[in-house]
Amino acid sequence: MPKVVYSASKGLYQESGSGFEIGDVSVVEASEAIENGTDTVVATHGTSVLTVGAGSDGMSLAVNTNVGATKFIVSPTNGGGSCTVTASGKKQDGTTLASLIFNAAGEHAQLISDGTQWICVSAVTGVEA
Amino acid sequence: MPKVTISSSKGLEQTSGSGFSVSDVELVRSSESITPTSASYTVTCIADDPADSLDDDSFVIYAQDGESYGIWFDVAGTLAGSAPGVSDFELEVAFASGATADAVATAIKTAIDADTGTITSFGNMFTVIRVTNVLTIYVNETGALTTTSVVDSAAGIEVDLAADGSAGDLDEDLECSLVSVGNEVSTLNTTVALASGSSVGQKKNIIFASAANGEVNVGGALSNAGSAAVLLSLTTPGASAAGAACLVWNGSAWVVTNTSNVTVA
């Protein structure tokens, strides 16, 4: 069985074995920059860097049907407003998750999909509702 | 030095530089969906025929650790206390001569359910579901049976091993495991094993899906907040419950980095 390896020196190559190994660099996944008041949809994969301005607006995060899909939302800056991201799933305490509200700089959330809903495994947000 | 980039427009390409980047498509994780079940036996009862009675007949099933549990029949109370000596533990089941198959099944379930005096009592070792004359006898202890044989009754009660409890261990090489429970019994829990990782930095996400039919736990070499741990379980199980645990292999243990509705013990 072939094993696919990436290393900074050789690039992508195959050798015997199995698996997919990233040798000596980090994997950079897809990311997007979004802003409340401008954007309304959060991508269902990768990392979203959310800028919250002075307004109070909303966005939606649809379910990713791929089991194990991970989603990071980070909000490094806040201009005094808030952004309510609607997301269907479970909070960390097992109760129903309806939305994540980002209303301060530095807030973030990590979610994993079970194929039908998001499960929030880490969150620092103003409100996890 | 080559840089690898995967994009929706160009697919896989190597350019000068270094790094591995997935620019605008989703990196789909390897995953599995498993429904582990507890070990169980199916017992198909027959009616007592006075001409070929079930009196003094028996069958034997096994607990997870291999200890044998014999169920023997005393028709109309003539053999009370005369256990046949066919197993480590024995339970007398009495019913009337000529009892129907359903009545025989009911008598077996009633006797097992009522036998709860010690930790090794039948009622503490097994959980019984009856549908007409067919019993499903679940083994309460989790894990694969160490003995997978059965001893049928001589008179024709058929005993089959329905599940040996071995199915359902997690594949440590897959990045995500979606786990749910498939037992009929709401109080019956199941434990599945997570083997050690093979590479430092290896990630493992475990998602606990609906726990309507008993709780599922995951056992393995775990490390939580600097302390050794062995078990992951849903903190609040239930029909619509869900939870998740994010793990990273550190070379000797799976480090629990994030959890949602999961208790680490």
Short mmCIF file of N, CA, C and O in Angstrom, two decimals, chain B residues 152-231:
data_model
loop_
_atom_site.label_atom_id
_atom_site.label_comp_id
_atom_site.label_asym_id
_atom_site.label_seq_id
_atom_site.Cartn_x
_atom_site.Cartn_y
_atom_site.Cartn_z
N ASP B 152 -26.65 -25.86 24.60
CA ASP B 152 -28.09 -25.91 24.35
C ASP B 152 -28.77 -26.85 25.33
O ASP B 152 -28.14 -27.72 25.94
N SER B 153 -30.07 -26.67 25.44
CA SER B 153 -30.84 -27.62 26.24
C SER B 153 -31.01 -28.91 25.44
O SER B 153 -31.08 -28.89 24.21
N ALA B 154 -31.08 -30.01 26.15
CA ALA B 154 -31.22 -31.29 25.47
C ALA B 154 -32.60 -31.44 24.85
O ALA B 154 -32.77 -32.14 23.85
N ALA B 155 -33.60 -30.78 25.46
CA ALA B 155 -34.97 -30.99 25.01
C ALA B 155 -35.39 -30.09 23.87
O ALA B 155 -36.52 -30.21 23.37
N GLY B 156 -34.54 -29.17 23.46
CA GLY B 156 -34.86 -28.41 22.25
C GLY B 156 -34.96 -26.90 22.39
O GLY B 156 -35.30 -26.22 21.43
N ILE B 157 -34.69 -26.35 23.56
CA ILE B 157 -34.61 -24.89 23.67
C ILE B 157 -33.31 -24.46 22.99
O ILE B 157 -32.22 -24.90 23.36
N GLU B 158 -33.45 -23.61 21.99
CA GLU B 158 -32.29 -23.23 21.19
C GLU B 158 -31.61 -21.99 21.77
O GLU B 158 -32.27 -20.98 22.02
N VAL B 159 -30.33 -22.07 21.97
CA VAL B 159 -29.56 -20.97 22.53
C VAL B 159 -28.49 -20.58 21.52
O VAL B 159 -27.69 -21.42 21.10
N ASP B 160 -28.48 -19.33 21.11
CA ASP B 160 -27.50 -18.85 20.14
C ASP B 160 -26.79 -17.61 20.67
O ASP B 160 -27.39 -16.78 21.34
N LEU B 161 -25.52 -17.51 20.33
CA LEU B 161 -24.77 -16.30 20.65
C LEU B 161 -25.12 -15.26 19.59
O LEU B 161 -24.81 -15.44 18.41
N ALA B 162 -25.77 -14.17 19.99
CA ALA B 162 -26.19 -13.14 19.02
C ALA B 162 -25.09 -12.12 18.76
O ALA B 162 -24.92 -11.65 17.64
N ALA B 163 -24.36 -11.75 19.79
CA ALA B 163 -23.26 -10.78 19.65
C ALA B 163 -22.24 -11.08 20.73
O ALA B 163 -22.60 -11.33 21.88
N ASP B 164 -20.97 -11.09 20.33
CA ASP B 164 -19.93 -11.47 21.30
C ASP B 164 -19.32 -10.27 22.02
O ASP B 164 -18.41 -10.42 22.83
N GLY B 165 -19.82 -9.08 21.73
CA GLY B 165 -19.35 -7.89 22.45
C GLY B 165 -18.01 -7.37 21.97
O GLY B 165 -17.48 -6.40 22.50
N SER B 166 -17.47 -7.97 20.91
CA SER B 166 -16.14 -7.55 20.47
C SER B 166 -16.19 -6.45 19.43
O SER B 166 -15.19 -5.77 19.21
N ALA B 167 -17.34 -6.29 18.76
CA ALA B 167 -17.41 -5.29 17.70
C ALA B 167 -17.43 -3.88 18.27
O ALA B 167 -17.96 -3.64 19.34
N GLY B 168 -16.83 -2.98 17.56
CA GLY B 168 -17.03 -1.60 17.92
C GLY B 168 -15.82 -0.87 18.45
O GLY B 168 -15.92 0.31 18.76
N ASP B 169 -14.66 -1.54 18.60
CA ASP B 169 -13.49 -0.78 19.04
C ASP B 169 -13.15 0.31 18.03
O ASP B 169 -13.34 0.14 16.83
N LEU B 170 -12.64 1.43 18.53
CA LEU B 170 -12.36 2.56 17.64
C LEU B 170 -11.11 2.29 16.81
O LEU B 170 -10.18 1.63 17.27
N ASP B 171 -11.09 2.83 15.62
CA ASP B 171 -9.91 2.78 14.77
C ASP B 171 -9.07 4.01 15.08
O ASP B 171 -9.43 5.14 14.73
N GLU B 172 -7.95 3.78 15.75
CA GLU B 172 -7.13 4.90 16.21
C GLU B 172 -6.49 5.66 15.05
O GLU B 172 -6.04 6.80 15.23
N ASP B 173 -6.43 5.03 13.89
CA ASP B 173 -5.79 5.70 12.75
C ASP B 173 -6.72 6.65 12.02
O ASP B 173 -6.26 7.43 11.18
N LEU B 174 -8.01 6.56 12.28
CA LEU B 174 -8.96 7.49 11.65
C LEU B 174 -9.10 8.72 12.53
O LEU B 174 -9.11 8.63 13.76
N GLU B 175 -9.22 9.87 11.92
CA GLU B 175 -9.21 11.12 12.69
C GLU B 175 -10.49 11.32 13.48
O GLU B 175 -10.48 12.02 14.49
N CYS B 176 -11.58 10.72 13.03
CA CYS B 176 -12.84 10.93 13.75
C CYS B 176 -13.63 9.64 13.84
O CYS B 176 -13.70 8.88 12.88
N SER B 177 -14.19 9.38 15.02
CA SER B 177 -15.09 8.25 15.20
C SER B 177 -16.42 8.76 15.73
O SER B 177 -16.46 9.46 16.75
N LEU B 178 -17.49 8.43 15.02
CA LEU B 178 -18.84 8.76 15.47
C LEU B 178 -19.41 7.50 16.10
O LEU B 178 -19.58 6.48 15.43
N VAL B 179 -19.71 7.58 17.40
CA VAL B 179 -20.07 6.38 18.15
C VAL B 179 -21.49 6.51 18.69
O VAL B 179 -21.85 7.52 19.29
N SER B 180 -22.29 5.49 18.47
CA SER B 180 -23.62 5.44 19.09
C SER B 180 -23.85 4.04 19.62
O SER B 180 -23.11 3.11 19.30
N VAL B 181 -24.90 3.88 20.42
CA VAL B 181 -25.15 2.60 21.08
C VAL B 181 -26.35 1.92 20.46
O VAL B 181 -27.34 2.57 20.15
N GLY B 182 -26.25 0.60 20.29
CA GLY B 182 -27.33 -0.11 19.64
C GLY B 182 -28.04 -1.13 20.51
O GLY B 182 -28.69 -2.01 19.99
N ASN B 183 -27.89 -1.02 21.82
CA ASN B 183 -28.58 -1.98 22.68
C ASN B 183 -30.08 -1.69 22.73
O ASN B 183 -30.51 -0.58 22.53
N GLU B 184 -30.85 -2.72 23.05
CA GLU B 184 -32.28 -2.53 23.25
C GLU B 184 -32.58 -1.93 24.62
O GLU B 184 -33.66 -1.43 24.85
N VAL B 185 -31.63 -2.02 25.51
CA VAL B 185 -31.89 -1.72 26.92
C VAL B 185 -31.31 -0.36 27.28
O VAL B 185 -30.12 -0.09 27.07
N SER B 186 -32.15 0.49 27.84
CA SER B 186 -31.71 1.86 28.11
C SER B 186 -30.69 1.94 29.23
O SER B 186 -29.92 2.89 29.30
N THR B 187 -30.65 0.94 30.10
CA THR B 187 -29.72 1.01 31.23
C THR B 187 -28.42 0.27 30.98
O THR B 187 -27.56 0.22 31.83
N LEU B 188 -28.28 -0.32 29.81
CA LEU B 188 -27.11 -1.15 29.54
C LEU B 188 -26.03 -0.34 28.83
O LEU B 188 -26.25 0.17 27.75
N ASN B 189 -24.89 -0.23 29.47
CA ASN B 189 -23.80 0.55 28.89
C ASN B 189 -22.83 -0.34 28.12
O ASN B 189 -22.76 -1.54 28.35
N THR B 190 -22.06 0.30 27.27
CA THR B 190 -21.08 -0.41 26.46
C THR B 190 -19.76 0.35 26.52
O THR B 190 -19.76 1.58 26.52
N THR B 191 -18.67 -0.39 26.59
CA THR B 191 -17.36 0.25 26.55
C THR B 191 -16.59 -0.24 25.33
O THR B 191 -16.53 -1.43 25.07
N VAL B 192 -16.04 0.70 24.59
CA VAL B 192 -15.21 0.36 23.44
C VAL B 192 -13.80 0.88 23.70
O VAL B 192 -13.61 1.79 24.50
N ALA B 193 -12.85 0.27 23.03
CA ALA B 193 -11.44 0.59 23.30
C ALA B 193 -10.85 1.49 22.22
O ALA B 193 -11.16 1.34 21.04
N LEU B 194 -10.02 2.40 22.65
CA LEU B 194 -9.21 3.21 21.74
C LEU B 194 -7.76 2.81 21.95
O LEU B 194 -7.20 3.02 23.03
N ALA B 195 -7.17 2.22 20.93
CA ALA B 195 -5.78 1.79 21.02
C ALA B 195 -4.84 3.00 21.01
O ALA B 195 -5.24 4.11 20.67
N SER B 196 -3.61 2.77 21.37
CA SER B 196 -2.62 3.85 21.40
C SER B 196 -2.38 4.41 20.01
O SER B 196 -2.52 3.72 19.00
N GLY B 197 -1.97 5.66 19.96
CA GLY B 197 -1.59 6.28 18.70
C GLY B 197 -0.24 5.78 18.25
O GLY B 197 0.46 5.08 18.98
N SER B 198 0.14 6.15 17.05
CA SER B 198 1.42 5.69 16.51
C SER B 198 2.39 6.84 16.25
O SER B 198 3.59 6.62 16.10
N SER B 199 1.89 8.06 16.19
CA SER B 199 2.76 9.19 15.88
C SER B 199 2.45 10.35 16.82
O SER B 199 1.27 10.67 17.05
N VAL B 200 3.48 10.96 17.36
CA VAL B 200 3.28 12.15 18.20
C VAL B 200 2.57 13.23 17.38
O VAL B 200 2.96 13.49 16.24
N GLY B 201 1.55 13.81 17.96
CA GLY B 201 0.79 14.82 17.24
C GLY B 201 -0.43 14.28 16.53
O GLY B 201 -1.23 15.06 16.00
N GLN B 202 -0.57 12.97 16.51
CA GLN B 202 -1.74 12.36 15.87
C GLN B 202 -3.01 12.84 16.57
O GLN B 202 -3.10 12.84 17.79
N LYS B 203 -3.99 13.23 15.79
CA LYS B 203 -5.23 13.76 16.36
C LYS B 203 -6.34 12.72 16.28
O LYS B 203 -6.40 11.91 15.36
N LYS B 204 -7.22 12.79 17.26
CA LYS B 204 -8.37 11.90 17.27
C LYS B 204 -9.56 12.65 17.86
O LYS B 204 -9.50 13.15 18.98
N ASN B 205 -10.63 12.75 17.10
CA ASN B 205 -11.88 13.32 17.61
C ASN B 205 -12.90 12.21 17.76
O ASN B 205 -13.07 11.39 16.85
N ILE B 206 -13.53 12.17 18.91
CA ILE B 206 -14.57 11.17 19.16
C ILE B 206 -15.88 11.89 19.40
O ILE B 206 -15.98 12.76 20.26
N ILE B 207 -16.88 11.54 18.61
CA ILE B 207 -18.20 12.15 18.75
C ILE B 207 -19.15 11.10 19.29
O ILE B 207 -19.24 9.99 18.75
N PHE B 208 -19.80 11.42 20.38
CA PHE B 208 -20.79 10.53 20.97
C PHE B 208 -22.16 10.95 20.44
O PHE B 208 -22.64 12.05 20.74
N ALA B 209 -22.77 10.07 19.67
CA ALA B 209 -24.08 10.40 19.09
C ALA B 209 -25.18 9.97 20.05
O ALA B 209 -24.93 9.73 21.22
N SER B 210 -26.37 9.86 19.54
CA SER B 210 -27.53 9.56 20.37
C SER B 210 -27.26 8.42 21.33
O SER B 210 -26.72 7.38 20.97
N ALA B 211 -27.61 8.62 22.58
CA ALA B 211 -27.40 7.61 23.62
C ALA B 211 -28.74 7.14 24.16
O ALA B 211 -28.92 6.94 25.35
N ALA B 212 -29.69 6.94 23.25
CA ALA B 212 -31.03 6.55 23.69
C ALA B 212 -31.03 5.18 24.34
O ALA B 212 -31.81 4.91 25.23
N ASN B 213 -30.14 4.32 23.87
CA ASN B 213 -30.17 2.93 24.33
C ASN B 213 -28.91 2.59 25.12
O ASN B 213 -28.09 1.79 24.69
N GLY B 214 -28.75 3.21 26.25
CA GLY B 214 -27.57 2.95 27.06
C GLY B 214 -26.43 3.86 26.69
O GLY B 214 -26.38 4.42 25.60
N GLU B 215 -25.52 3.98 27.61
CA GLU B 215 -24.40 4.88 27.40
C GLU B 215 -23.23 4.13 26.78
O GLU B 215 -23.01 2.96 27.05
N VAL B 216 -22.48 4.83 25.94
CA VAL B 216 -21.27 4.26 25.40
C VAL B 216 -20.08 4.99 26.03
O VAL B 216 -20.07 6.20 26.16
N ASN B 217 -19.10 4.20 26.46
CA ASN B 217 -17.89 4.77 27.03
C ASN B 217 -16.70 4.37 26.17
O ASN B 217 -16.76 3.36 25.47
N VAL B 218 -15.64 5.14 26.23
CA VAL B 218 -14.43 4.84 25.48
C VAL B 218 -13.29 4.68 26.47
O VAL B 218 -13.01 5.59 27.26
N GLY B 219 -12.63 3.53 26.42
CA GLY B 219 -11.50 3.27 27.30
C GLY B 219 -10.19 3.32 26.54
O GLY B 219 -10.14 2.94 25.37
N GLY B 220 -9.14 3.79 27.19
CA GLY B 220 -7.84 3.86 26.55
C GLY B 220 -6.85 4.59 27.43
O GLY B 220 -7.16 4.97 28.56
N ALA B 221 -5.65 4.75 26.92
CA ALA B 221 -4.60 5.47 27.65
C ALA B 221 -4.82 6.96 27.44
O ALA B 221 -4.49 7.50 26.39
N LEU B 222 -5.38 7.60 28.45
CA LEU B 222 -5.75 9.01 28.34
C LEU B 222 -4.98 9.84 29.34
O LEU B 222 -4.54 9.36 30.39
N SER B 223 -4.81 11.10 29.02
CA SER B 223 -4.22 12.05 29.95
C SER B 223 -5.08 13.30 29.94
O SER B 223 -5.37 13.86 28.89
N ASN B 224 -5.49 13.68 31.15
CA ASN B 224 -6.39 14.83 31.26
C ASN B 224 -5.87 15.80 32.31
O ASN B 224 -5.72 15.41 33.48
N ALA B 225 -5.57 16.99 31.92
CA ALA B 225 -5.06 18.01 32.86
C ALA B 225 -3.87 17.49 33.65
O ALA B 225 -3.74 17.74 34.85
N GLY B 226 -3.01 16.73 32.99
CA GLY B 226 -1.79 16.25 33.62
C GLY B 226 -1.93 14.96 34.40
O GLY B 226 -0.94 14.45 34.93
N SER B 227 -3.12 14.43 34.49
CA SER B 227 -3.33 13.19 35.24
C SER B 227 -3.74 12.06 34.30
O SER B 227 -4.43 12.29 33.30
N ALA B 228 -3.32 10.85 34.66
CA ALA B 228 -3.70 9.69 33.86
C ALA B 228 -5.19 9.43 34.01
O ALA B 228 -5.76 9.61 35.08
N ALA B 229 -5.81 9.02 32.92
CA ALA B 229 -7.24 8.70 32.93
C ALA B 229 -7.44 7.51 32.00
O ALA B 229 -6.55 7.15 31.23
N VAL B 230 -8.60 6.90 32.10
CA VAL B 230 -8.83 5.69 31.32
C VAL B 230 -10.17 5.65 30.60
O VAL B 230 -10.41 4.76 29.79
N LEU B 231 -11.06 6.59 30.90
CA LEU B 231 -12.40 6.44 30.38
C LEU B 231 -13.03 7.77 29.99
O LEU B 231 -12.95 8.74 30.73
#
